[in-house]
JSON list of C-alpha atoms in Angstrom, two decimals:
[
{"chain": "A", "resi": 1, "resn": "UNK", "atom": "CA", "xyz": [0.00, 0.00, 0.00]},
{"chain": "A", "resi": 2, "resn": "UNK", "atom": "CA", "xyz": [1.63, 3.44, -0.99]},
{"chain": "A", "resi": 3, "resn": "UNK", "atom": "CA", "xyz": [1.41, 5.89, 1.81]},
{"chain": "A", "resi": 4, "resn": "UNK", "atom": "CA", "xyz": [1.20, 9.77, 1.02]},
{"chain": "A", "resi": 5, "resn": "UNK", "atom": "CA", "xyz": [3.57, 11.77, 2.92]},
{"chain": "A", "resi": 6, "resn": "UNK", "atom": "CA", "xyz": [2.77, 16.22, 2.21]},
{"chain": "A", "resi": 7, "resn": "UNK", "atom": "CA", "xyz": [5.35, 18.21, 3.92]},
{"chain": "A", "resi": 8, "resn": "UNK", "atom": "CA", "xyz": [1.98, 20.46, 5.33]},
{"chain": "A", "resi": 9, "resn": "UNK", "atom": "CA", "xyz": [-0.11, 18.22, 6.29]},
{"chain": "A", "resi": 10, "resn": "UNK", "atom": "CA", "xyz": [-3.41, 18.70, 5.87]},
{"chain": "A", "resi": 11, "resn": "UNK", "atom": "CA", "xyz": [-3.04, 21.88, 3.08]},
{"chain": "A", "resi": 12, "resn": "UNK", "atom": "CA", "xyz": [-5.35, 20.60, 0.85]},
{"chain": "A", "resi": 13, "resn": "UNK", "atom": "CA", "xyz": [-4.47, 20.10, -3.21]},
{"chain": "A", "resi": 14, "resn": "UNK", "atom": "CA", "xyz": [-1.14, 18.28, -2.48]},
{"chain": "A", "resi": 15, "resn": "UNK", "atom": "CA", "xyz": [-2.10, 15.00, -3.14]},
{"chain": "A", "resi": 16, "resn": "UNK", "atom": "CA", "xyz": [-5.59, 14.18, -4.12]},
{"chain": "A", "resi": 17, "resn": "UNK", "atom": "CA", "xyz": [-7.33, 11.13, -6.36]},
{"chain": "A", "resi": 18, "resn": "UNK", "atom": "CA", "xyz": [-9.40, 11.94, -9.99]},
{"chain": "A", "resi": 19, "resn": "UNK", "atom": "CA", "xyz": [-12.01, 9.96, -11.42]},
{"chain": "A", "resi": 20, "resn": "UNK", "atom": "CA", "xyz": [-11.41, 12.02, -14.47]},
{"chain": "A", "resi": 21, "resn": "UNK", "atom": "CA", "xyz": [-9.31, 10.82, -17.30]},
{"chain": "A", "resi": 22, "resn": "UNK", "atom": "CA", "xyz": [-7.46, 7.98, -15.59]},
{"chain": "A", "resi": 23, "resn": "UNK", "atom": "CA", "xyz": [-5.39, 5.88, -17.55]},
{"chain": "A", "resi": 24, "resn": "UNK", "atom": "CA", "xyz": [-6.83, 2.43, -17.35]},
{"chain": "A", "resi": 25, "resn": "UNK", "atom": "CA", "xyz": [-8.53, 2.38, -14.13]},
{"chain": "A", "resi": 26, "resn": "UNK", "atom": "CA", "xyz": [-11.10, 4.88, -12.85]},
{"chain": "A", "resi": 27, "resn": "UNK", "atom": "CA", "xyz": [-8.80, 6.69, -10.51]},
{"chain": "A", "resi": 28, "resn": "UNK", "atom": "CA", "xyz": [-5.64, 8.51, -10.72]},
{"chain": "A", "resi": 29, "resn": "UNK", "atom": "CA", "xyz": [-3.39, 9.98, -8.23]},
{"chain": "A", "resi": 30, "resn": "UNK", "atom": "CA", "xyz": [-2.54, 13.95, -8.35]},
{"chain": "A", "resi": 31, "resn": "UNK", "atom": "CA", "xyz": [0.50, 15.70, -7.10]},
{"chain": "A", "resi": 32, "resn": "UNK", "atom": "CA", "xyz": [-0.06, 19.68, -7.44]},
{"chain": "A", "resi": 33, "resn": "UNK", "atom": "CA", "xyz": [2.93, 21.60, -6.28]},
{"chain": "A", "resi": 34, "resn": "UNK", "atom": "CA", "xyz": [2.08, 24.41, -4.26]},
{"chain": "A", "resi": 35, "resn": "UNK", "atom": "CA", "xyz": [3.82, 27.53, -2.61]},
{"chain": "A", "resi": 36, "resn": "UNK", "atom": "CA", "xyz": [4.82, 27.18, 0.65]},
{"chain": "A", "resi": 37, "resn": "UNK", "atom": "CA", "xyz": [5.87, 23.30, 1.33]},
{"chain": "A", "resi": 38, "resn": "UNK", "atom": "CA", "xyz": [9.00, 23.28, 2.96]},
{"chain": "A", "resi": 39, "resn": "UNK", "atom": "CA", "xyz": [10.71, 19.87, 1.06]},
{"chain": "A", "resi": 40, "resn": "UNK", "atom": "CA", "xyz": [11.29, 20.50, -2.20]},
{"chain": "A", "resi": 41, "resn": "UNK", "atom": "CA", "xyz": [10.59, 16.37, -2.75]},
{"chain": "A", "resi": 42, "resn": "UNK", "atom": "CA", "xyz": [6.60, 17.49, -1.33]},
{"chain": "A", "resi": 43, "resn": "UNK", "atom": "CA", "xyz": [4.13, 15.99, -2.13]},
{"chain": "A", "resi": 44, "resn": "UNK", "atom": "CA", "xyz": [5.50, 12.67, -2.29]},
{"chain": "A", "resi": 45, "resn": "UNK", "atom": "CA", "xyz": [4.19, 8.82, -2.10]},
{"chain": "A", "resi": 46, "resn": "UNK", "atom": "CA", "xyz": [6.27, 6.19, -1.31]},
{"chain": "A", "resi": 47, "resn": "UNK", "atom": "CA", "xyz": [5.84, 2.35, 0.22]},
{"chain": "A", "resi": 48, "resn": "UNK", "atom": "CA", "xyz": [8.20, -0.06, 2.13]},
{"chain": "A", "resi": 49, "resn": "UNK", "atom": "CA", "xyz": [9.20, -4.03, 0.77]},
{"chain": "A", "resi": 50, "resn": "UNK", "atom": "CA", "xyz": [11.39, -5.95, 0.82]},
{"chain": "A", "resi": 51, "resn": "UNK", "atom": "CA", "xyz": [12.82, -7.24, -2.22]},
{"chain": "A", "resi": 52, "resn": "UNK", "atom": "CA", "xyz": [15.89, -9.02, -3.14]},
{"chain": "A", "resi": 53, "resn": "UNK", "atom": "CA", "xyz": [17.48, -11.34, -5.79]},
{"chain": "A", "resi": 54, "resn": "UNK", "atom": "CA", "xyz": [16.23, -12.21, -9.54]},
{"chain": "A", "resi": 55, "resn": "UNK", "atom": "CA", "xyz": [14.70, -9.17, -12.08]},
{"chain": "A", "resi": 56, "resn": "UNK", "atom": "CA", "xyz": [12.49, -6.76, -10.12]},
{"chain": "A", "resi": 57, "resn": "UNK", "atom": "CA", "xyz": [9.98, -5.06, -12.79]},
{"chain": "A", "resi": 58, "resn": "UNK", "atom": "CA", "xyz": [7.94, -2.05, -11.89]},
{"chain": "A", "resi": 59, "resn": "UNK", "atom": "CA", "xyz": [5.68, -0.38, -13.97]},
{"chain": "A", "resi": 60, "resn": "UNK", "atom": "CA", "xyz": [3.32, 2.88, -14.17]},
{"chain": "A", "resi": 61, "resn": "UNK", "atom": "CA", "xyz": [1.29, 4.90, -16.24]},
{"chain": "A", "resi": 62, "resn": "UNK", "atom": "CA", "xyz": [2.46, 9.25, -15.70]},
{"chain": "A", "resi": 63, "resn": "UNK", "atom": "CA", "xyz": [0.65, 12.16, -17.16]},
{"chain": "A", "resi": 64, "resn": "UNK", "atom": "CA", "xyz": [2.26, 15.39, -16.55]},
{"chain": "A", "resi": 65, "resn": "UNK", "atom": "CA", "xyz": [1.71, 19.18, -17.17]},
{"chain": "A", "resi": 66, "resn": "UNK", "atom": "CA", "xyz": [3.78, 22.18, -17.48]},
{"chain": "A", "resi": 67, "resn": "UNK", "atom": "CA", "xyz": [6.21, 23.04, -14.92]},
{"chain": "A", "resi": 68, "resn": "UNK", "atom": "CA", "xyz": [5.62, 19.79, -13.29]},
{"chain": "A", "resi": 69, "resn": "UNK", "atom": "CA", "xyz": [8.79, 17.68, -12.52]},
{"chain": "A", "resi": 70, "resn": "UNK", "atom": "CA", "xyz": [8.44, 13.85, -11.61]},
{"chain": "A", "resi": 71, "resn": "UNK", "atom": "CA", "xyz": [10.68, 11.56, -9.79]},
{"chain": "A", "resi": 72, "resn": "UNK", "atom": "CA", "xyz": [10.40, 8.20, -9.14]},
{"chain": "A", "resi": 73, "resn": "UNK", "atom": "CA", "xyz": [13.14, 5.79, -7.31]},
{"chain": "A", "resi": 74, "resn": "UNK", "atom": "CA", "xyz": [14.43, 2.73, -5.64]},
{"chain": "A", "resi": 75, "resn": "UNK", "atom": "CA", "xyz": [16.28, 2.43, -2.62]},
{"chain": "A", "resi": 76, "resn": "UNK", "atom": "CA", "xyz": [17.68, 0.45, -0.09]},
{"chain": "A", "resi": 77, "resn": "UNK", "atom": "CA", "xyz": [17.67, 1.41, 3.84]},
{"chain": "A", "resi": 78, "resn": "UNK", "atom": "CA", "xyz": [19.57, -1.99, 4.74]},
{"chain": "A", "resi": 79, "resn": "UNK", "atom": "CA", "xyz": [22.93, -0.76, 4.37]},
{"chain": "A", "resi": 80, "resn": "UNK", "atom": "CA", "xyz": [23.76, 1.87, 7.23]},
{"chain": "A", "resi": 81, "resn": "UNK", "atom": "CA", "xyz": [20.67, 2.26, 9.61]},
{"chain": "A", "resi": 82, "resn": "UNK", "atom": "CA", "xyz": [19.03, 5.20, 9.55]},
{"chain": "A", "resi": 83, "resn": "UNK", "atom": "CA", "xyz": [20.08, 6.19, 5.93]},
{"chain": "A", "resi": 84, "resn": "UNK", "atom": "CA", "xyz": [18.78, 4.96, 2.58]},
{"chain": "A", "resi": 85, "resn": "UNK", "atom": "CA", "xyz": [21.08, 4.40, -0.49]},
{"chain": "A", "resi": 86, "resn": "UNK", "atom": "CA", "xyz": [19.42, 4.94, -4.04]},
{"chain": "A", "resi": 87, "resn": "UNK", "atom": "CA", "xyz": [19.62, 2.73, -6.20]},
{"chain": "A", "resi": 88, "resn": "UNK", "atom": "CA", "xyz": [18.05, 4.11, -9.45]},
{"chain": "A", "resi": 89, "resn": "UNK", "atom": "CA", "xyz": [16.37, 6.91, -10.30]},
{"chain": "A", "resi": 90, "resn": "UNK", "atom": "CA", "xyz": [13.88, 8.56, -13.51]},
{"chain": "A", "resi": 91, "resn": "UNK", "atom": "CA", "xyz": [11.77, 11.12, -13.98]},
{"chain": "A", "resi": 92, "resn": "UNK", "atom": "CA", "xyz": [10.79, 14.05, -16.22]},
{"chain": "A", "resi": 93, "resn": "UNK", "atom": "CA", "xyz": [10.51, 17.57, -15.89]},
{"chain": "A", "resi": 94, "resn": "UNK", "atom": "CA", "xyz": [10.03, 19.72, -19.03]},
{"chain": "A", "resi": 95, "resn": "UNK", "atom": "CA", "xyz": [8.97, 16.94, -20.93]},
{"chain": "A", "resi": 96, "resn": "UNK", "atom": "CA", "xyz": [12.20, 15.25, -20.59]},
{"chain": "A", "resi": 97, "resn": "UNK", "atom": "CA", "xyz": [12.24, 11.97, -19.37]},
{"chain": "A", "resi": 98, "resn": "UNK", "atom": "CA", "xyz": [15.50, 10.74, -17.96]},
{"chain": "A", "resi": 99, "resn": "UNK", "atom": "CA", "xyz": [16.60, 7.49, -16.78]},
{"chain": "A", "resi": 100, "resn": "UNK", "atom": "CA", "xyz": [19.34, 7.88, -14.35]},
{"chain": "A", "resi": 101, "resn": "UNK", "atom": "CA", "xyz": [21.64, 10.30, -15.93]},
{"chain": "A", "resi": 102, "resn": "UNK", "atom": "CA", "xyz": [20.13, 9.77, -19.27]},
{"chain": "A", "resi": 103, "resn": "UNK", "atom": "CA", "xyz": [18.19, 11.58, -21.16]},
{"chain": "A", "resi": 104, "resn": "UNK", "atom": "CA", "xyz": [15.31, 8.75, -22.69]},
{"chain": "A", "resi": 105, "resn": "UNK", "atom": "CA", "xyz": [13.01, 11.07, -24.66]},
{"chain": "A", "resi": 106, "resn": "UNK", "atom": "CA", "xyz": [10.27, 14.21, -25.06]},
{"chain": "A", "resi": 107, "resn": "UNK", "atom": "CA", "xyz": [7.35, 13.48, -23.33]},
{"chain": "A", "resi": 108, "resn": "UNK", "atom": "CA", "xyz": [3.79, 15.21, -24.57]},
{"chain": "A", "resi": 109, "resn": "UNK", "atom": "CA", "xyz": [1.91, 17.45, -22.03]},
{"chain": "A", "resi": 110, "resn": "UNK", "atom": "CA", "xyz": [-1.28, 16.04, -21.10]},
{"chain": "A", "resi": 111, "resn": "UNK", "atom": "CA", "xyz": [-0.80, 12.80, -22.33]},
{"chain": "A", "resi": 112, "resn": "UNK", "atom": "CA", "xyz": [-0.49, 9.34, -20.64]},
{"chain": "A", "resi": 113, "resn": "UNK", "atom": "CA", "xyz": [2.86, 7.65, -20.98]},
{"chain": "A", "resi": 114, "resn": "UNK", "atom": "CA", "xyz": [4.05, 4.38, -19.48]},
{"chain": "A", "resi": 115, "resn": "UNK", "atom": "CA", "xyz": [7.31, 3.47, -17.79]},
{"chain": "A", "resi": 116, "resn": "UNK", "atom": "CA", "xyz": [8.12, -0.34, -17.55]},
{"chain": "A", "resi": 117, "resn": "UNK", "atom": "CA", "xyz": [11.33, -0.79, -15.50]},
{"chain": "A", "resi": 118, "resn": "UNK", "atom": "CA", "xyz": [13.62, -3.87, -15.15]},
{"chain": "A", "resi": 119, "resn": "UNK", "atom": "CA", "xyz": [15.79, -4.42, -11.85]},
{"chain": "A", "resi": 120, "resn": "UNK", "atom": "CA", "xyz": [18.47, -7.12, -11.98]},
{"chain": "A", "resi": 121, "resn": "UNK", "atom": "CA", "xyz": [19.39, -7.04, -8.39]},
{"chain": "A", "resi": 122, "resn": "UNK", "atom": "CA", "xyz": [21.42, -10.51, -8.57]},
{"chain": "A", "resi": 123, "resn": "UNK", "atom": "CA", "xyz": [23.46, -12.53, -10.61]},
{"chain": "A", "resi": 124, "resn": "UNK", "atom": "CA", "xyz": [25.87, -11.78, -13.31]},
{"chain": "A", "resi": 125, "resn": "UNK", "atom": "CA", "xyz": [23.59, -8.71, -14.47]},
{"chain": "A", "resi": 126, "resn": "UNK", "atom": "CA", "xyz": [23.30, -7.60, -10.92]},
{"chain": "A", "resi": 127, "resn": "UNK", "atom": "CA", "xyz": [23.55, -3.61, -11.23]},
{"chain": "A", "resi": 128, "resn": "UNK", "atom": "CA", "xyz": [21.83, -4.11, -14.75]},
{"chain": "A", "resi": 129, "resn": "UNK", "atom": "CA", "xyz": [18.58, -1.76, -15.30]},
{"chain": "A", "resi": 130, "resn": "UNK", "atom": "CA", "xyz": [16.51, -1.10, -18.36]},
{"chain": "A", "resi": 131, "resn": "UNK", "atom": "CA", "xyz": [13.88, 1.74, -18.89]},
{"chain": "A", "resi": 132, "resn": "UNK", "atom": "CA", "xyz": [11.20, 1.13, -21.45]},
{"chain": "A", "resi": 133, "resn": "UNK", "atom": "CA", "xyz": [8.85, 4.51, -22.28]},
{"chain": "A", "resi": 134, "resn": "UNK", "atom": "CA", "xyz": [5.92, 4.10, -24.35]},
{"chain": "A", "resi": 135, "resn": "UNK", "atom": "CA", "xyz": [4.38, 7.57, -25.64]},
{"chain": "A", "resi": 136, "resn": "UNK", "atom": "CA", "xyz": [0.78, 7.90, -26.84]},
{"chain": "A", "resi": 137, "resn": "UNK", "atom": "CA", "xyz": [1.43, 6.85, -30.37]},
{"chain": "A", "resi": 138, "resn": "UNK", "atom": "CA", "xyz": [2.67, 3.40, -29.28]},
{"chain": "A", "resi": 139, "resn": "UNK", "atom": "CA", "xyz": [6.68, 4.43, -30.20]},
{"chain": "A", "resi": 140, "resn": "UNK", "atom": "CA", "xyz": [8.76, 3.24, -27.35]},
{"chain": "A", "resi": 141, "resn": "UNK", "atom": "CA", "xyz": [11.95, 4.45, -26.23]},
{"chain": "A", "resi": 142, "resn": "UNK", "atom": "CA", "xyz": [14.41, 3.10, -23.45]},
{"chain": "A", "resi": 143, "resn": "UNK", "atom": "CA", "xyz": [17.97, 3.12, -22.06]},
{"chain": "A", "resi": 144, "resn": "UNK", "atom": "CA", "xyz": [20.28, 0.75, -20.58]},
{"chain": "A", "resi": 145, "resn": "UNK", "atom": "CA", "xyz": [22.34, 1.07, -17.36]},
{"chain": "A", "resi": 146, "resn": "UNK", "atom": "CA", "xyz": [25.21, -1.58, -16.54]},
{"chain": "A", "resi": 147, "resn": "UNK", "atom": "CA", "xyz": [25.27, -0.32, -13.15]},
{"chain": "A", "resi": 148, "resn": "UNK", "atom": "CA", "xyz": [22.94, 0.99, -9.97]},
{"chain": "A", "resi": 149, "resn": "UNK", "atom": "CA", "xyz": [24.14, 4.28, -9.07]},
{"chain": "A", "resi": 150, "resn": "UNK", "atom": "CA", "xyz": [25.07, 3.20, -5.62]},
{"chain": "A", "resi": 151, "resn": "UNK", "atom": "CA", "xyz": [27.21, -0.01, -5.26]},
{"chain": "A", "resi": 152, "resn": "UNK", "atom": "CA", "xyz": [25.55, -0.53, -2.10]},
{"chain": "A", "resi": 153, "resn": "UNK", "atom": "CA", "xyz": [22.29, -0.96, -3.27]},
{"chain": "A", "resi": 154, "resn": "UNK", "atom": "CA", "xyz": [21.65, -4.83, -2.81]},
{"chain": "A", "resi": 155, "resn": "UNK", "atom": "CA", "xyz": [17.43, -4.55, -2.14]},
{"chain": "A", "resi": 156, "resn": "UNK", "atom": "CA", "xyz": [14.69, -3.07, -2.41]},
{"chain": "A", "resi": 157, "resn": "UNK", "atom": "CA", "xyz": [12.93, -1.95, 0.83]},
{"chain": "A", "resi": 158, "resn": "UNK", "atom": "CA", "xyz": [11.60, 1.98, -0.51]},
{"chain": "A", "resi": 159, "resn": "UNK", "atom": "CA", "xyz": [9.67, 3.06, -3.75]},
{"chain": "A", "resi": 160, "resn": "UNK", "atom": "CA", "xyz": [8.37, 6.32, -4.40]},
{"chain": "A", "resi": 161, "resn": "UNK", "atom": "CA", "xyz": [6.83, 9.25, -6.27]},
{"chain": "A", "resi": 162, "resn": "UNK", "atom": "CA", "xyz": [8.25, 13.11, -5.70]},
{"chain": "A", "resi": 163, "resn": "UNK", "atom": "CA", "xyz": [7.20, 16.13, -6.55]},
{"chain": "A", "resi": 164, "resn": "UNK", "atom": "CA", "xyz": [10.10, 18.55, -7.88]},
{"chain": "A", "resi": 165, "resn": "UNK", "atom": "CA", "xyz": [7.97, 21.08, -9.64]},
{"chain": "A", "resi": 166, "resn": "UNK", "atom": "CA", "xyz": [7.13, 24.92, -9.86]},
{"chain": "A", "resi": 167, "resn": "UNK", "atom": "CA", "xyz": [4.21, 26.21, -7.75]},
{"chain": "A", "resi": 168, "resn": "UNK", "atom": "CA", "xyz": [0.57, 24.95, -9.17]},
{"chain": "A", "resi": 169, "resn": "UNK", "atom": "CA", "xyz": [2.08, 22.42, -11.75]},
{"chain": "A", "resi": 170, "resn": "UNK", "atom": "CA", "xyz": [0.57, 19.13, -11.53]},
{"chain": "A", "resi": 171, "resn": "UNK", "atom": "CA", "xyz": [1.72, 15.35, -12.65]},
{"chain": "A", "resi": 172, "resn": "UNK", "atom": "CA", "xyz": [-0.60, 11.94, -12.25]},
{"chain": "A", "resi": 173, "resn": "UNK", "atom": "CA", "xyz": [0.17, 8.70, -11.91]},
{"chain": "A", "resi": 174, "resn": "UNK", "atom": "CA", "xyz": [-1.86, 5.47, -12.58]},
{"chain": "A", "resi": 175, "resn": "UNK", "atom": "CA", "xyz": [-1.63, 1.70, -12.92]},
{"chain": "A", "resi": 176, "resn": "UNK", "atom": "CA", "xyz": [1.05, 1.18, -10.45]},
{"chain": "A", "resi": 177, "resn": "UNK", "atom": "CA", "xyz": [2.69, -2.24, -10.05]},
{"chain": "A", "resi": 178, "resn": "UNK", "atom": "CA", "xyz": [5.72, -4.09, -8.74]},
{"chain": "A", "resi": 179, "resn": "UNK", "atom": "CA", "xyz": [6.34, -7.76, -9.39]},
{"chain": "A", "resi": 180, "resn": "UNK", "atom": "CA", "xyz": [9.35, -10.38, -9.54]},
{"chain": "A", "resi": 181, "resn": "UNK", "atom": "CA", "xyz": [10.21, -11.28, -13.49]},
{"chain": "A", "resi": 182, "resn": "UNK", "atom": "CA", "xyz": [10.54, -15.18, -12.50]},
{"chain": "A", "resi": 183, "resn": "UNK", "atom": "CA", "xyz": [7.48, -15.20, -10.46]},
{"chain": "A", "resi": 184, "resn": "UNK", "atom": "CA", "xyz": [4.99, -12.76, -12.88]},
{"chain": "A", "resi": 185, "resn": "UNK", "atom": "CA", "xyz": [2.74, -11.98, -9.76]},
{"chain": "A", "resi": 186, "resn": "UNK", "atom": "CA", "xyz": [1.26, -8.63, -10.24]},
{"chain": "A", "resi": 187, "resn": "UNK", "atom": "CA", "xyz": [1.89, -7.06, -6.56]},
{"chain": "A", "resi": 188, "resn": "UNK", "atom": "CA", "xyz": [0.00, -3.46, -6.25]}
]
């Protein structure tokens, strides 16, 4: 279960849910940026697992508007207590979308787009992560990454959603899921 987390609580239009134009179900989730939230990562959404070995894949469905900048990311908390290491990192702000430290492709405004993400977190491709994009008109672009951006990173025990963006710019995000390659069991 994701759990929202607004840096002023209870300030309403930081994170809210829309039954209009969701992308596959009948809800979406809304970050709106606003003035006055003291973390720049606010609003954000995260959840805790714990998930280790084989090819992790995680996928979502993002709409985003001007001035809005999305981040999404994996980390680990295992390593040193009390600090989390990230492991990977993408987002788009824009209308970029970047994987890591590269740049993937121009996102439309207004538009549902889909990230599919594979996680090699053991084995010979340990460190080994693919992003997939798919824009509206079915053309699908991705980028490779032969290593995590923290060697440290060994599970998976934090995903999440942040908010970067200017004041009153808005992202969604719909059809959330996280499930083991090997095991294709759709966890939401």
């Amino acid at each position: 279960v994701l759990k929202p987390l607004c840096a002023v609580p209870g300030k309403p239009g930081t994170l809210s849910i829309t039954d209009k134009d969701a992308a596959q179900g009948r809800k979406a989730l809304v970050f709106t940026d606003m003035e006055g939230l003291e973390a720049p990562w606010a609003p954000h959404v995260f959840a805790h697992g714990m998930i280790t070995g084989g090819t992790t894949v995680v996928e979502f469905a993002f709409k985003t508007g001007p001035g809005a900048t999305m981040s999404f990311e994996l980390r680990d908390g295992a390593p040193v207590p009390g600090r989390q290491v990230t492991g990977l990192s993408c987002g788009c702000g824009n209308g970029n979308f970047t994987a890591g430290t590269k740049s993937v492709c121009k996102v439309p405004f207004g538009a549902w787009v889909r990230v599919r993400l594979e996680v090699t977190m053991s084995g010979l491709e340990r460190g080994v992560w693919t992003c997939a994009v798919t824009l509206p008109d079915g053309e699908t672009r991705s980028a490779r990454h032969d290593t995590f951006n923290k060697d440290d990173f060994r599970r998976i025990t934090w995903f999440g959603f942040m908010s970067f963006g200017a004041p009153q710019s808005e992202f969604q995000i719909d059809d959330f899921k996280v499930y083991k390659e090997d095991e294709r069991k759709v966890r939401r």
